[in-house]
XYZ file of C-alpha atoms in Angstrom:
327
model
C -24.870 32.204 -83.412
C -23.407 29.547 -80.550
C -22.140 30.456 -77.670
C -21.025 28.201 -74.570
C -23.685 28.551 -71.623
C -21.218 30.963 -69.588
C -21.073 33.276 -72.955
C -24.525 32.919 -73.383
C -25.897 33.814 -70.081
C -23.476 36.927 -70.182
C -24.656 38.644 -73.558
C -28.369 37.367 -72.094
C -28.167 39.278 -68.732
C -26.440 42.420 -70.457
C -29.406 42.540 -73.314
C -33.228 44.377 -72.875
C -36.169 42.215 -72.891
C -36.113 43.402 -76.798
C -32.677 41.118 -77.294
C -30.756 44.570 -77.548
C -27.913 46.227 -75.645
C -29.013 49.038 -73.976
C -25.930 49.594 -71.694
C -24.706 53.073 -69.814
C -20.818 53.623 -70.020
C -19.248 54.772 -66.265
C -15.630 53.235 -66.668
C -14.127 56.666 -67.295
C -11.531 56.939 -64.416
C -8.140 59.525 -65.270
C -10.299 61.934 -67.412
C -13.676 61.653 -65.406
C -11.427 63.209 -62.387
C -10.039 65.656 -64.455
C -13.467 66.759 -65.225
C -14.606 66.915 -61.971
C -11.681 68.719 -60.482
C -11.752 71.220 -63.597
C -15.083 72.176 -61.768
C -13.582 71.726 -57.710
C -9.968 71.289 -56.963
C -11.041 70.720 -53.372
C -12.732 67.663 -54.580
C -10.526 64.060 -53.395
C -9.495 62.713 -56.566
C -10.551 59.312 -56.303
C -13.695 59.743 -53.791
C -14.774 61.461 -56.621
C -14.827 59.177 -58.663
C -16.026 56.707 -56.987
C -18.963 58.625 -55.412
C -20.025 60.208 -59.613
C -19.874 56.410 -60.537
C -22.704 55.439 -57.449
C -25.337 57.998 -58.201
C -25.203 57.328 -62.264
C -25.697 53.211 -61.566
C -28.337 54.284 -58.777
C -30.673 55.837 -61.876
C -28.831 55.842 -65.316
C -27.509 51.891 -64.809
C -31.022 50.866 -63.042
C -32.853 52.063 -66.287
C -30.007 50.562 -68.329
C -30.434 46.727 -69.818
C -26.259 46.795 -68.249
C -24.147 48.786 -67.334
C -19.561 49.153 -68.064
C -17.905 49.847 -64.967
C -13.801 49.526 -64.253
C -12.653 47.312 -61.099
C -10.571 50.858 -59.782
C -13.734 52.342 -58.856
C -16.630 50.802 -59.919
C -17.181 48.301 -57.069
C -19.167 50.898 -55.211
C -21.372 51.856 -58.042
C -22.182 48.374 -58.885
C -23.654 47.498 -55.511
C -26.493 49.473 -56.384
C -27.868 48.112 -59.212
C -30.811 45.952 -58.922
C -30.434 41.844 -59.866
C -31.691 42.582 -63.300
C -28.920 44.694 -64.248
C -26.045 43.342 -66.157
C -22.514 44.367 -64.750
C -20.298 45.002 -67.603
C -16.513 45.244 -66.953
C -12.972 47.291 -67.874
C -10.237 45.360 -67.994
C -7.320 47.695 -69.387
C -6.104 50.336 -67.477
C -6.691 53.869 -68.313
C -5.237 56.211 -70.988
C -2.022 54.721 -71.888
C 2.008 55.724 -71.577
C 1.995 58.512 -74.806
C 5.902 58.352 -74.279
C 5.931 54.442 -75.332
C 5.781 53.658 -79.495
C 2.285 52.088 -80.359
C -0.562 53.201 -77.264
C 0.125 49.775 -76.365
C -2.747 48.651 -73.780
C -2.417 47.440 -70.429
C -4.592 45.579 -67.868
C -5.702 46.282 -64.718
C -3.325 45.776 -61.289
C -5.062 43.106 -59.061
C -7.331 41.528 -60.866
C -7.827 38.361 -63.049
C -10.653 37.424 -65.054
C -11.950 35.213 -62.996
C -12.038 37.925 -60.382
C -14.092 40.036 -62.783
C -16.754 37.240 -63.000
C -16.271 35.716 -58.999
C -17.415 39.525 -58.097
C -20.964 39.424 -60.813
C -19.487 40.280 -63.928
C -21.741 39.379 -66.710
C -19.310 40.506 -69.071
C -15.751 41.285 -69.675
C -14.672 44.307 -72.142
C -11.495 45.561 -73.045
C -10.114 48.739 -74.813
C -7.244 48.726 -77.709
C -5.928 51.631 -79.550
C -5.805 49.852 -82.801
C -4.151 51.576 -86.519
C -3.943 48.892 -89.294
C -1.307 51.291 -91.101
C 0.982 51.301 -87.884
C 3.977 49.046 -87.399
C 2.859 45.769 -88.239
C 5.172 44.602 -85.088
C 3.223 46.742 -83.013
C 0.111 45.883 -84.136
C 1.183 42.243 -83.735
C 1.686 42.739 -80.033
C -2.003 43.968 -79.698
C -3.255 41.115 -81.991
C -1.844 38.660 -79.451
C -2.746 40.898 -76.611
C -6.443 40.344 -77.509
C -5.922 36.712 -78.064
C -4.423 36.162 -74.240
C -7.616 37.899 -73.009
C -10.143 36.374 -75.503
C -8.107 32.649 -74.146
C -8.970 33.886 -70.622
C -12.406 34.745 -71.182
C -12.675 31.349 -72.795
C -11.162 29.291 -69.825
C -13.814 31.367 -67.147
C -17.025 30.859 -69.742
C -17.568 34.473 -70.152
C -18.039 37.137 -72.596
C -15.643 39.295 -73.917
C -16.621 42.334 -75.593
C -13.763 44.172 -77.302
C -13.358 47.755 -78.086
C -10.706 48.575 -80.694
C -10.654 52.329 -80.738
C -8.967 54.315 -83.822
C -6.018 56.758 -83.894
C -3.371 57.965 -86.439
C -0.178 56.766 -85.727
C 1.199 59.299 -87.648
C 0.056 61.617 -84.901
C -3.053 63.064 -86.500
C -5.506 64.738 -84.097
C -8.843 62.800 -83.655
C -10.807 65.589 -85.012
C -9.092 66.711 -87.827
C -10.117 67.061 -91.489
C -6.934 63.808 -92.182
C -8.116 62.054 -89.941
C -11.586 62.064 -90.531
C -10.652 60.936 -94.164
C -9.025 58.000 -92.993
C -10.581 56.745 -90.160
C -13.805 54.867 -92.379
C -10.638 52.021 -93.350
C -9.710 52.063 -89.947
C -13.250 51.040 -88.907
C -13.357 48.775 -91.701
C -10.618 47.024 -90.336
C -11.885 46.397 -86.890
C -15.265 44.957 -88.547
C -13.542 42.180 -90.488
C -10.245 41.295 -88.549
C -11.132 41.028 -85.376
C -14.779 39.359 -85.458
C -13.065 36.186 -86.872
C -12.720 33.155 -84.230
C -9.065 33.584 -83.598
C -9.914 36.570 -81.385
C -12.376 34.480 -79.080
C -14.154 37.983 -79.131
C -18.111 37.751 -78.826
C -19.024 41.307 -79.325
C -17.427 44.528 -80.850
C -17.739 48.125 -79.393
C -17.275 50.001 -82.054
C -16.844 53.745 -83.027
C -19.131 54.667 -86.222
C -16.728 55.056 -89.312
C -17.705 58.901 -89.789
C -18.767 61.438 -86.802
C -22.445 62.811 -87.734
C -20.744 66.373 -88.015
C -18.489 64.908 -90.781
C -20.996 64.456 -93.354
C -22.336 67.011 -95.691
C -26.052 68.473 -94.796
C -25.381 68.485 -90.682
C -24.719 72.221 -90.862
C -26.989 72.626 -87.422
C -23.876 72.003 -85.212
C -21.394 73.700 -84.204
C -18.677 71.739 -85.475
C -19.281 70.981 -88.324
C -17.058 69.900 -90.488
C -18.282 68.153 -93.855
C -15.613 65.745 -95.178
C -18.340 63.234 -96.591
C -21.223 62.931 -98.662
C -24.499 61.979 -97.341
C -23.990 59.071 -100.336
C -20.872 57.866 -98.811
C -21.143 58.103 -95.383
C -24.152 56.128 -95.978
C -22.548 52.973 -97.802
C -19.546 53.103 -95.495
C -21.909 52.537 -92.380
C -22.974 49.737 -94.609
C -20.311 47.934 -95.641
C -18.799 48.581 -92.116
C -21.867 46.965 -91.091
C -21.276 43.902 -93.458
C -18.015 42.866 -92.657
C -18.849 42.407 -89.100
C -18.912 38.364 -88.251
C -20.149 39.137 -85.105
C -23.277 41.240 -82.639
C -21.879 45.028 -83.027
C -22.868 48.234 -80.438
C -21.521 51.889 -81.160
C -20.263 54.103 -78.902
C -20.872 57.420 -78.538
C -17.211 58.413 -78.425
C -18.032 61.838 -76.685
C -20.575 63.396 -79.152
C -23.367 64.836 -77.705
C -26.839 63.741 -77.039
C -28.475 64.778 -79.787
C -25.623 63.838 -81.992
C -25.724 60.298 -81.017
C -29.488 60.369 -81.522
C -28.922 61.429 -84.469
C -25.674 59.555 -85.382
C -28.085 56.126 -84.616
C -31.005 57.310 -86.897
C -28.400 57.572 -89.802
C -27.066 54.237 -89.481
C -30.285 52.984 -89.597
C -31.006 54.767 -92.809
C -28.216 53.547 -94.234
C -28.396 49.571 -93.569
C -26.566 48.987 -90.409
C -27.324 46.231 -88.560
C -25.834 47.283 -84.840
C -26.944 45.286 -81.918
C -27.259 48.240 -79.906
C -24.423 50.530 -78.252
C -22.601 51.570 -75.119
C -23.532 55.121 -75.002
C -21.393 57.633 -71.416
C -20.692 60.917 -71.592
C -23.480 61.879 -74.320
C -26.351 60.687 -71.506
C -24.090 62.337 -67.730
C -21.354 64.544 -69.094
C -23.484 67.572 -68.414
C -23.661 66.284 -64.799
C -19.930 66.219 -63.747
C -20.603 70.187 -63.095
C -23.449 69.647 -60.547
C -21.722 67.087 -58.847
C -18.572 68.658 -58.310
C -20.060 72.203 -56.824
C -23.512 71.224 -55.318
C -24.939 69.162 -53.065
C -25.352 65.435 -53.206
C -29.343 65.719 -53.526
C -28.937 68.142 -55.745
C -26.645 65.858 -58.082
C -29.161 63.279 -58.253
C -32.087 65.227 -58.954
C -29.915 66.221 -61.928
C -29.511 62.515 -62.678
C -33.609 61.910 -61.785
C -34.399 64.883 -64.376
C -32.129 65.723 -66.565
C -29.633 62.362 -66.844
C -32.653 59.957 -66.936
C -33.996 62.298 -69.895
C -30.992 61.675 -72.004
C -30.878 58.518 -71.675
C -34.196 58.009 -72.141
C -34.271 59.727 -75.698
C -31.364 57.368 -76.208
C -33.328 54.401 -75.572
C -36.511 55.317 -77.948
C -34.254 55.780 -80.638
C -32.064 52.361 -79.922
C -35.521 50.844 -80.038
C -36.183 52.218 -83.388
C -32.883 51.740 -84.708
C -31.645 48.855 -83.622
C -31.201 45.201 -84.930
C -31.938 42.533 -81.962
C -29.138 39.697 -81.226
C -30.556 35.998 -82.566
C -30.077 34.565 -78.820
């Protein structure tokens, strides 16, 4: 893997001593604010989002190789990171306009990539919702959008992480059996298409092609819905891995801590050569209620105990399953 000096430095800063990316994701905005207010509607929306991130950065971020934040609520949290921890900044606005066709992406206000780089970011992350069966015009808009961000990252010599997220343009529910059946093909497309040089992507942050609860044999989970045999699922994981021409990492996708750990093990046993993970809710989600309903000290205590336990379980599993990046 040949990178320019700035991109190489960024990759080194976000990886650990084993050349694996073990990043904690804390760029949630609207969804985090809603979850906090569901537990305590008296909490200030903006302030609570920022505060929650500060706690995660202080306790969990400093035990990760890097932390993913957003420039809208994350700068105070970033100040809590020690010098050895890499900083990844999200570049997209949270969510999408449900009234607009195609879930078209948009960038955060007030920040260009040069601003994020000048404020200490080691890498830029861009999330784009994508269905390769969507109308050509919509997908061409998205591809051009990705290329523009890729060019901006090249101009500023900063690492570019792309997070394409699968969805159904036909409106299939993301948790449905019908969507589970078509999702592997979408993820395969991500690996093949967006690892091409024309996009300027350095690292892919992707979903697994098949969720662990959609694989036969994992009936210990309450949301168990077997759609694929173990053998077919392993082939899918391996195929997606083989299609990528650049390093890639898995996102946790909102599954539980236990399910994400089992997912990493399944990926390894399938022959997937993933290079780490960007894990968020599977580590800190259960701390939202403590933050919203109890004192700051009790929230910090939760992070130092249950939060770190969740994080260390993922870290331990990752080091026995992920493939080091050849820096």
